[in-house]
XYZ file of C-alpha atoms in Angstrom:
677
model
C 103.469 124.453 179.088
C 104.358 127.588 180.874
C 101.329 129.748 181.126
C 100.998 133.347 180.633
C 100.247 133.885 184.252
C 103.112 131.918 185.464
C 105.613 133.837 183.397
C 104.422 137.168 184.820
C 104.536 135.832 188.362
C 108.163 134.599 187.920
C 109.556 137.958 186.711
C 107.169 140.738 187.888
C 107.539 139.868 191.721
C 111.364 140.114 191.533
C 111.789 143.300 189.515
C 108.634 145.259 189.429
C 108.730 145.224 185.763
C 106.780 142.961 183.457
C 109.079 141.409 180.905
C 107.846 138.099 181.657
C 104.583 138.828 180.153
C 106.200 137.860 176.901
C 104.567 135.409 174.277
C 103.391 132.121 175.616
C 104.391 129.072 173.532
C 103.466 129.242 169.959
C 100.354 127.400 168.859
C 99.407 126.375 165.479
C 96.026 128.263 164.709
C 96.260 131.723 163.246
C 94.458 134.696 164.821
C 91.289 135.653 162.906
C 88.743 138.495 162.959
C 86.523 136.226 165.036
C 89.255 136.086 167.436
C 89.806 139.854 167.511
C 85.903 140.279 168.409
C 86.123 137.746 170.976
C 88.897 139.553 172.961
C 87.449 141.618 175.863
C 88.682 144.966 176.998
C 89.539 145.120 180.582
C 89.571 148.877 182.177
C 88.942 151.024 185.190
C 90.450 149.237 188.111
C 89.049 150.371 191.425
C 90.754 148.775 194.522
C 88.558 148.396 197.633
C 89.549 150.308 200.935
C 90.894 147.039 202.630
C 92.463 145.800 199.297
C 90.577 142.602 199.419
C 88.821 143.189 196.102
C 89.640 145.103 192.801
C 86.575 146.026 190.665
C 87.023 146.637 187.061
C 85.030 146.715 183.878
C 85.041 144.306 181.026
C 83.627 145.304 177.441
C 82.545 142.367 175.015
C 80.847 141.994 171.890
C 77.337 140.585 171.518
C 77.477 139.312 167.883
C 73.752 138.300 167.717
C 72.832 141.785 169.026
C 75.358 143.567 167.019
C 76.478 145.762 169.824
C 79.186 145.866 172.598
C 78.327 145.969 176.342
C 80.223 146.526 179.463
C 79.833 144.704 182.742
C 81.476 145.315 186.162
C 83.366 142.424 187.798
C 85.288 142.207 190.833
C 88.470 139.896 191.454
C 89.825 138.902 194.990
C 93.157 139.971 196.185
C 94.399 136.550 195.709
C 93.043 136.375 192.095
C 91.134 133.074 192.687
C 87.654 134.644 192.810
C 86.199 136.528 190.062
C 82.645 137.740 190.362
C 80.457 139.560 187.827
C 78.479 142.352 189.504
C 76.358 143.795 186.887
C 73.885 142.071 184.479
C 74.451 141.350 180.816
C 71.249 143.305 179.639
C 72.740 146.815 180.344
C 76.187 148.590 180.167
C 77.680 149.671 183.412
C 80.962 151.852 183.910
C 83.028 153.838 186.419
C 83.253 151.566 189.333
C 84.104 153.329 192.698
C 84.031 152.036 196.352
C 82.436 153.684 199.203
C 85.207 154.837 201.637
C 84.058 152.057 203.981
C 84.145 149.469 201.224
C 80.522 148.414 201.702
C 79.114 149.797 198.546
C 80.247 150.004 195.121
C 78.961 152.763 192.808
C 78.698 152.807 189.182
C 77.302 154.485 186.240
C 74.474 152.853 184.057
C 71.359 153.696 182.050
C 68.764 151.156 183.067
C 65.050 150.875 182.350
C 62.574 149.893 179.685
C 63.503 150.799 176.258
C 60.616 152.816 175.604
C 61.510 155.007 178.593
C 64.921 156.206 177.121
C 66.613 155.765 180.484
C 69.204 158.173 181.372
C 72.591 157.413 182.826
C 72.290 157.543 186.765
C 74.530 156.418 189.661
C 73.596 152.943 191.102
C 75.037 151.277 193.990
C 75.582 147.647 194.818
C 75.909 146.303 198.497
C 78.983 144.037 198.582
C 77.181 141.792 200.728
C 74.625 141.042 197.960
C 71.274 141.997 196.868
C 70.106 143.941 193.521
C 71.786 147.368 192.304
C 69.771 150.404 193.568
C 69.509 153.624 191.874
C 71.229 156.461 193.945
C 70.253 159.367 191.697
C 67.199 160.218 189.352
C 68.362 163.122 187.495
C 66.224 163.841 184.525
C 69.032 164.551 182.114
C 71.301 161.956 183.524
C 74.609 161.932 185.365
C 78.079 162.014 183.632
C 80.266 161.289 186.422
C 80.439 161.020 190.227
C 82.648 160.791 193.255
C 81.857 159.453 197.015
C 82.002 161.940 199.851
C 84.918 161.160 202.089
C 82.408 160.203 204.884
C 80.565 157.964 202.340
C 77.361 160.102 203.066
C 76.748 161.579 199.608
C 78.240 162.159 196.377
C 79.596 164.747 193.850
C 77.738 164.663 190.647
C 78.588 165.990 187.215
C 75.453 167.070 185.316
C 74.906 168.875 182.049
C 72.179 171.403 181.876
C 68.921 170.362 180.078
C 68.949 171.282 176.423
C 66.159 172.481 174.217
C 65.667 168.955 172.948
C 65.415 167.738 176.697
C 62.726 170.373 177.719
C 60.747 169.485 174.431
C 60.965 165.934 175.300
C 59.540 166.550 178.855
C 56.786 168.950 177.481
C 55.679 166.196 174.655
C 55.668 163.673 177.378
C 53.484 165.807 179.572
C 51.130 166.709 176.814
C 50.862 163.231 175.560
C 52.024 164.077 171.962
C 55.005 163.006 169.870
C 58.312 164.895 170.416
C 58.809 167.613 167.672
C 62.245 168.071 166.199
C 63.734 171.457 166.901
C 66.374 173.461 165.073
C 69.906 173.637 166.311
C 70.440 177.361 167.627
C 74.200 178.175 167.600
C 75.998 181.184 168.909
C 79.215 179.681 170.042
C 82.520 180.014 168.676
C 83.275 176.220 168.985
C 80.076 174.464 168.010
C 81.208 171.018 166.751
C 82.184 167.892 168.906
C 82.356 164.298 167.706
C 79.517 162.398 168.986
C 77.297 165.382 169.523
C 75.333 167.027 166.802
C 76.171 170.600 167.676
C 77.239 172.341 170.884
C 74.642 174.681 172.313
C 74.921 176.685 175.589
C 73.999 174.004 177.832
C 76.945 173.598 180.296
C 78.207 170.998 182.859
C 78.330 171.742 186.405
C 79.040 170.116 189.734
C 76.407 169.039 192.209
C 76.422 167.636 195.752
C 73.894 165.144 196.771
C 73.755 164.040 200.500
C 71.763 160.788 200.326
C 69.843 158.189 197.998
C 67.204 159.767 195.985
C 67.848 163.261 197.234
C 67.724 166.437 195.278
C 71.280 167.341 194.122
C 72.426 170.815 195.264
C 74.323 172.799 192.554
C 77.819 173.976 193.627
C 79.102 175.575 190.482
C 77.304 177.921 187.981
C 77.785 180.189 184.879
C 78.283 180.016 181.144
C 81.181 177.442 181.687
C 81.969 173.739 181.736
C 83.172 172.334 185.062
C 84.573 168.850 185.366
C 86.952 166.446 187.163
C 85.782 167.345 190.825
C 87.777 166.080 193.730
C 86.622 166.201 197.337
C 89.206 167.828 199.863
C 89.826 164.852 202.422
C 87.498 166.570 205.185
C 84.711 167.068 202.750
C 84.582 170.797 203.094
C 85.737 171.795 199.691
C 85.713 170.630 196.088
C 88.617 171.233 193.562
C 87.520 171.011 190.033
C 88.662 172.119 186.470
C 87.171 174.880 184.427
C 87.910 177.388 181.515
C 86.548 180.659 182.726
C 88.117 182.742 179.972
C 86.082 185.553 178.529
C 85.794 183.302 175.435
C 86.394 179.736 176.542
C 86.283 178.494 172.850
C 89.345 180.598 171.993
C 91.676 179.204 174.548
C 92.416 175.900 176.230
C 93.303 177.777 179.554
C 91.711 175.518 182.037
C 92.443 175.974 185.795
C 92.062 174.447 189.050
C 89.151 176.142 191.093
C 87.914 175.460 194.440
C 84.394 175.632 195.789
C 83.108 175.168 199.192
C 80.837 172.068 199.686
C 79.232 173.480 202.944
C 77.248 176.480 203.802
C 74.545 178.292 202.005
C 74.574 179.752 198.436
C 76.634 182.866 199.515
C 79.612 180.631 200.587
C 79.794 178.996 196.786
C 81.787 181.502 194.874
C 84.460 179.645 193.219
C 88.136 180.676 193.790
C 91.000 180.103 191.265
C 94.101 178.410 192.506
C 96.044 178.249 189.383
C 97.058 181.026 186.961
C 99.036 179.285 184.402
C 98.027 180.299 180.805
C 98.018 176.805 179.621
C 95.841 173.839 180.633
C 95.846 172.827 184.280
C 93.763 169.646 185.042
C 93.433 166.372 186.930
C 93.375 167.716 190.549
C 94.338 165.568 193.498
C 94.313 166.671 197.229
C 96.952 165.753 199.544
C 95.826 163.921 202.818
C 96.057 167.185 204.983
C 94.150 169.041 202.363
C 96.930 171.803 202.100
C 98.323 170.984 198.465
C 96.897 170.175 195.277
C 98.846 167.864 192.773
C 97.672 168.492 189.187
C 98.961 168.121 185.502
C 99.860 171.435 183.663
C 100.761 172.569 180.256
C 103.280 175.467 180.487
C 103.870 176.089 176.554
C 100.158 176.473 175.503
C 101.206 177.843 172.196
C 102.440 174.366 171.199
C 98.890 173.216 171.676
C 98.990 169.354 171.682
C 102.621 169.180 170.969
C 103.420 170.470 174.442
C 104.424 168.316 177.275
C 102.134 167.657 180.085
C 103.988 168.067 183.461
C 103.216 167.228 187.125
C 102.727 170.306 189.331
C 101.653 171.233 192.865
C 99.928 174.233 194.386
C 98.898 175.313 197.882
C 95.159 174.878 198.209
C 95.010 178.166 200.019
C 96.573 179.882 197.254
C 100.115 180.847 196.430
C 102.968 179.736 193.892
C 102.504 176.633 191.877
C 105.527 174.453 191.388
C 106.167 172.506 188.201
C 107.847 169.274 189.397
C 108.905 167.486 186.228
C 110.149 170.478 184.094
C 113.465 168.643 183.566
C 111.690 165.187 182.708
C 110.318 166.183 179.167
C 107.871 163.409 179.391
C 103.959 163.305 179.579
C 102.431 162.675 182.928
C 99.033 161.288 183.624
C 96.689 160.874 186.613
C 98.613 162.092 189.411
C 97.530 161.157 193.247
C 99.276 161.918 196.529
C 100.648 158.672 198.102
C 98.935 157.865 201.404
C 101.952 159.104 203.506
C 102.016 162.478 201.740
C 105.541 162.267 200.883
C 105.107 161.543 197.325
C 102.861 161.739 194.253
C 102.023 158.680 192.059
C 101.406 159.056 188.409
C 101.619 157.176 185.085
C 104.647 158.177 182.944
C 104.633 157.898 179.300
C 108.167 157.294 177.959
C 109.456 155.881 174.398
C 106.729 153.499 173.538
C 106.225 152.405 177.438
C 104.014 153.753 180.161
C 105.330 153.204 183.797
C 103.722 153.640 187.237
C 106.022 156.301 188.797
C 106.521 158.128 192.228
C 107.699 161.577 192.503
C 109.476 162.197 196.064
C 108.515 165.367 197.344
C 111.654 165.523 199.560
C 114.213 164.725 197.159
C 112.740 165.489 193.773
C 113.543 162.004 192.654
C 111.358 159.846 190.437
C 111.019 156.152 191.113
C 109.491 153.939 188.462
C 107.563 151.458 190.487
C 106.207 149.393 187.460
C 108.388 149.594 184.432
C 109.626 147.690 181.517
C 108.160 147.061 178.008
C 104.624 147.407 179.088
C 101.662 149.899 179.084
C 100.248 150.894 182.469
C 96.648 151.898 181.236
C 95.351 152.908 184.641
C 95.612 152.448 188.415
C 93.957 153.086 191.505
C 95.300 153.019 195.005
C 93.933 152.951 198.674
C 94.834 154.652 201.826
C 97.066 151.824 202.588
C 99.168 152.386 199.547
C 98.029 149.153 197.699
C 97.564 149.799 193.977
C 95.438 148.033 191.565
C 96.705 148.447 187.818
C 95.631 147.389 184.254
C 98.672 146.445 182.131
C 98.988 145.490 178.632
C 102.050 143.796 176.937
C 102.819 142.861 173.232
C 101.045 139.616 173.498
C 98.183 140.389 175.889
C 95.531 142.948 176.140
C 95.133 144.856 179.481
C 94.638 142.766 182.610
C 94.163 143.476 186.225
C 97.278 143.533 188.614
C 97.855 144.205 192.225
C 100.887 146.066 193.530
C 101.380 145.692 197.196
C 104.479 145.256 199.648
C 106.635 145.726 196.666
C 105.434 142.773 194.634
C 103.237 143.094 191.511
C 100.803 140.242 191.136
C 98.418 139.320 188.100
C 94.777 138.938 189.086
C 92.929 138.499 185.951
C 93.354 136.466 183.000
C 90.193 137.528 180.947
C 91.367 136.699 177.667
C 93.368 133.641 178.395
C 91.095 131.217 176.601
C 90.964 133.301 173.521
C 94.850 133.567 173.319
C 95.966 130.148 174.506
C 95.146 128.435 171.153
C 96.901 131.129 168.964
C 100.165 131.406 167.427
C 100.731 135.293 167.531
C 103.285 137.381 165.615
C 106.780 138.158 167.211
C 107.037 141.752 167.921
C 110.501 143.204 167.415
C 111.246 146.490 168.878
C 113.688 148.491 166.715
C 115.385 151.808 166.233
C 116.640 153.204 162.925
C 117.902 156.539 161.582
C 115.513 158.981 159.372
C 116.855 160.692 156.362
C 118.400 163.599 158.599
C 119.808 161.180 161.042
C 116.971 161.448 163.805
C 116.581 158.209 165.527
C 113.191 156.882 165.351
C 111.549 154.025 167.342
C 109.429 151.294 166.006
C 108.149 147.662 165.864
C 108.173 144.923 163.216
C 105.684 142.161 163.636
C 106.470 138.918 161.752
C 104.026 136.103 160.848
C 104.012 133.188 163.254
C 105.471 131.014 160.681
C 108.238 133.536 159.669
C 111.315 132.142 158.111
C 114.411 134.289 158.144
C 115.884 134.979 154.632
C 112.367 135.113 152.938
C 111.186 138.398 152.178
C 107.510 139.070 152.863
C 104.639 141.325 151.674
C 104.779 144.282 154.098
C 102.169 146.841 155.418
C 103.189 150.101 156.950
C 100.507 151.249 159.418
C 100.743 154.709 160.790
C 99.162 155.756 164.057
C 96.592 158.526 164.740
C 97.154 161.700 166.731
C 99.397 163.020 165.381
C 100.598 163.157 169.206
C 100.196 159.756 170.331
C 102.499 156.800 170.013
C 102.767 153.019 169.088
C 103.647 151.320 172.238
C 104.466 147.906 173.980
C 100.569 147.211 174.426
C 98.743 144.513 172.349
C 98.208 145.698 168.870
C 95.320 143.826 167.511
C 95.229 145.261 164.075
C 98.952 144.391 163.572
C 98.597 140.883 164.757
C 95.788 140.307 162.339
C 97.735 141.492 159.346
C 100.731 139.201 160.618
C 98.527 136.284 160.917
C 97.410 136.751 157.223
C 101.168 136.388 156.432
C 102.219 140.066 156.158
C 105.186 141.781 157.852
C 103.796 144.715 159.666
C 105.908 147.788 160.402
C 104.737 150.417 162.755
C 106.798 153.432 164.030
C 106.750 156.713 166.097
C 107.597 159.457 163.685
C 108.009 163.106 164.891
C 104.942 164.383 166.042
C 104.615 161.283 168.188
C 104.528 161.592 172.077
C 106.791 159.793 174.410
C 109.976 161.324 173.054
C 110.134 164.787 174.488
C 108.611 168.171 173.397
C 110.897 169.064 170.490
C 110.467 165.762 168.926
C 106.659 166.132 169.071
C 106.727 169.851 168.034
C 108.929 169.170 164.999
C 105.400 168.773 163.251
C 103.922 172.078 164.304
C 102.587 173.464 161.030
C 104.896 171.032 159.301
C 102.671 167.995 158.648
C 103.674 165.466 156.170
C 107.568 166.560 156.143
C 109.638 165.030 158.914
C 106.966 162.420 159.790
C 106.971 161.332 156.022
C 110.800 160.912 156.078
C 110.450 158.889 159.364
C 108.058 156.452 158.352
C 109.625 155.910 154.981
C 112.885 155.285 156.834
C 110.787 152.623 158.802
C 110.134 150.825 155.515
C 113.699 151.057 154.251
C 114.880 149.708 157.509
C 112.480 146.719 157.158
C 113.786 146.118 153.594
C 117.638 146.535 154.573
C 117.111 143.926 157.522
C 115.606 141.448 154.947
C 112.169 141.373 156.380
C 110.236 142.986 153.336
C 109.823 142.593 149.791
C 110.254 146.128 148.229
C 107.924 145.399 145.379
C 105.043 144.246 147.667
C 104.442 147.323 150.111
C 101.093 148.683 151.521
C 100.505 151.578 153.789
C 97.408 152.756 155.607
C 96.232 154.375 158.878
C 93.135 155.861 160.686
C 92.681 159.517 161.737
C 95.997 161.234 161.414
C 97.366 157.815 160.315
C 94.951 158.312 157.296
C 96.363 161.862 156.923
C 99.986 160.718 156.772
C 98.792 158.084 154.306
C 97.606 160.780 152.117
C 101.104 162.304 152.214
C 102.663 159.216 151.657
C 100.756 158.382 148.310
C 101.138 162.027 147.019
C 104.793 161.920 147.408
C 105.756 158.426 146.843
C 104.872 155.781 144.081
C 106.577 152.729 146.121
C 103.301 151.480 147.548
C 101.146 148.704 145.770
C 98.058 149.566 147.942
C 96.870 152.146 150.494
C 93.865 152.675 152.909
C 93.347 155.889 154.124
C 90.644 155.882 157.167
C 88.869 158.953 158.586
C 91.442 161.101 156.997
C 91.635 164.997 155.989
C 93.217 165.984 152.655
C 91.800 169.460 151.984
C 92.317 171.578 155.127
C 90.699 174.805 154.441
C 87.375 172.762 153.547
C 87.401 171.582 157.045
C 87.520 174.973 158.698
C 84.226 175.409 160.507
C 83.179 171.745 159.462
C 85.242 169.820 161.932
C 85.649 170.133 165.640
C 89.340 171.688 165.534
C 88.456 175.534 165.040
C 91.016 176.417 167.869
C 93.719 173.942 166.995
C 93.414 174.879 163.242
C 94.023 178.574 164.039
C 96.596 178.059 166.671
C 98.672 176.131 164.424
C 98.038 177.610 160.883
C 96.324 180.970 161.524
C 92.988 181.997 159.909
C 92.608 180.559 156.365
C 91.778 183.784 154.771
C 94.714 185.494 156.307
C 97.275 182.648 155.875
C 96.025 180.578 153.148
C 99.568 179.685 151.867
C 100.341 177.919 155.331
C 97.097 175.923 155.048
C 97.633 174.782 151.196
C 101.455 174.197 151.657
C 100.691 171.247 154.044
C 97.495 170.082 152.401
C 98.031 166.655 150.622
C 95.219 167.866 148.311
C 97.853 169.982 146.460
C 99.463 166.846 145.442
C 96.558 164.753 144.520
C 97.340 164.714 140.893
C 100.520 162.715 141.538
C 98.784 159.667 143.410
C 99.263 156.401 141.303
C 98.550 153.925 144.308
C 95.284 152.092 144.374
C 93.574 153.607 147.485
C 90.659 152.585 149.708
C 88.880 155.645 151.325
C 86.933 154.859 154.326
C 85.140 156.594 157.306
C 82.185 157.308 159.393
C 79.124 159.271 157.957
C 78.469 161.074 161.359
C 82.248 161.919 161.969
C 82.740 165.517 163.317
C 86.332 164.864 164.311
C 87.527 164.125 160.775
C 84.258 164.645 158.757
C 83.627 162.337 155.770
C 83.552 165.272 153.464
C 87.349 165.140 152.975
C 87.383 161.397 152.235
C 84.627 162.165 149.658
C 86.662 164.660 147.968
C 89.614 162.515 147.971
C 87.703 159.471 146.426
C 86.272 161.943 143.880
C 89.527 163.295 142.693
C 90.985 159.784 142.581
C 87.962 158.355 140.664
C 88.081 161.173 138.265
C 91.720 160.647 137.524
C 91.305 156.863 136.966
C 92.917 155.519 139.951
C 91.835 152.196 141.270
C 89.853 153.470 144.420
C 86.721 152.754 146.391
C 84.749 154.781 149.066
C 83.157 153.137 151.985
C 80.970 155.098 154.498
C 79.630 153.476 157.727
C 76.141 154.816 158.532
C 75.573 156.291 162.123
C 79.245 156.017 163.117
C 81.398 158.802 164.392
C 85.187 158.975 164.430
C 85.307 155.478 166.017
C 83.636 152.481 164.321
C 81.669 151.087 167.332
C 79.177 148.568 165.742
C 80.614 145.006 165.891
C 79.496 144.183 162.281
C 81.066 147.310 160.874
C 84.208 146.582 162.835
C 84.195 143.107 161.104
C 83.584 144.493 157.767
C 86.432 147.068 158.236
C 88.918 144.439 159.008
C 87.808 142.370 156.222
C 87.914 145.189 153.640
C 91.385 145.868 155.109
C 92.673 142.292 154.264
C 90.533 142.096 150.873
C 92.212 145.338 149.556
C 95.798 144.684 150.746
C 95.557 140.865 149.421
C 94.516 142.192 145.953
C 96.739 145.111 145.636
C 99.833 144.278 147.692
C 99.874 140.424 147.838
C 98.495 140.393 144.348
C 95.862 137.592 145.015
């Protein structure tokens, strides 16, 4: 039997693409929910300065504890030695090597449970020994960067909140902590995972040694993030929105502040002046240029393309380098020789590792193909560690060195080796107006051509995101249960250019509805799907578009709408999207018709499809309120429906038992309504 690893090596080394990570030989056993929970998530690759090791994180489910935890591992350059670096009794994240490669820094909240430990920076000596705390910040640390000389770090720290101060006072006085009211005076005051936003802000600090008191570098009623050291260690580039009303704009800029001298030298200076978002700064090796990501058409909000740009660090005219590319770029970094900029390029259901040549303006796709480069890390020698996912494997760690791409990890090989996975067919088809749409059709492992199967149309969230060539656990689960699964990238999706994405601006449920319906028609026309046994569903915007589908069509026998919105005006001031709503639809009391025109609520009287409504109780992204309203309306009208609300969960359902429960409910609902069991 040819293994997954052998297939990868055979094709990747020759072409620097990964078509060889295709499906391994089909086995007999079907994938189950237990298998999905057993799969581990590999992320955050960090290559050592000498390229001898790659550190990375592995998230795994602990069924007995009913929680997920993340540990840090490292793998040798040859891929033959894998070492777990952090213990199983706490979660760790953000592995980063010191410049000399001796230490590995990471973030973790460690300590006795009754002490409520905060996240701190910890370091491990690669030669051995226990991890040691590097910081002891009362409210914790959210991010860090090693100093270029290894003698210190940058820290990202949020101000203490009123609750933090009350907790400290209660501890000092030996009494129980008192609950405090949320006092709000901000325009944007909601954020998923945070009860309410107050005036505590995130700033950047420098610390020169283990246990030293951090020195604050940035100040003011602004949030500062994404710090990057100038290679000589004298200055810091960072990202901040310093508009008069930051909550009314997405105009982040790149700023620079001194890392040396006294307080009088720490007045930040702005180096970009674009009216849209500028972020992800990266210095050139000589410290003269900063590469970054820019949005040049901010009026299009999340539909706008994210371009690669460069600006002189001393100030001057910025240049947009990928204006003609019309594809999103992610995570730029100068190549060690200074002649180019490496970045991740999103393009038509794929994500490649690309390099922009500063002399010629050409773009070389160094790692390309039907794959997803999820993240990467490069050292000063030009060696690059990547995490790559393909249709039949979640992300694993690869090494790109000397023009050869080698797989280093096989974290999920044991889980996948005994499974017969769905075949994943990449397809394109015309929508009603002739627009070409891309999608995927998953067929059951025992699929027989000529037989029509019950079919589920699943819709992605966003709306600005895309289904891609990465491993799709949910689609594999449905296919294992005997369904054909249809997924597509309707208008509004990313990966196909700004016009394709912006076609959805203030026009939800129109072109994207036509596109997903065309996907179903294609699956029927090609003989995959039984037109009398169709289901539909999705999460977040996938749930929203599901609501459009069931208010506009009676073709589906069953629907599942997860974490969705339906009555948009009711969410103004209740969800986290105040700015986005206003930018796209205007103020609801001034432009009520625009809000109501695209609200599925206006067509709720037309729904005939049995519909499962589901969401998290503490979701501020897409609050459960709209799901409750949809359920109430369907129940009142006598439609077959059920409402499922997960306690203590926000927009993502994280508790493993709830994840299991949700997947099982999906299967049960579709089996009863679509398959007819």
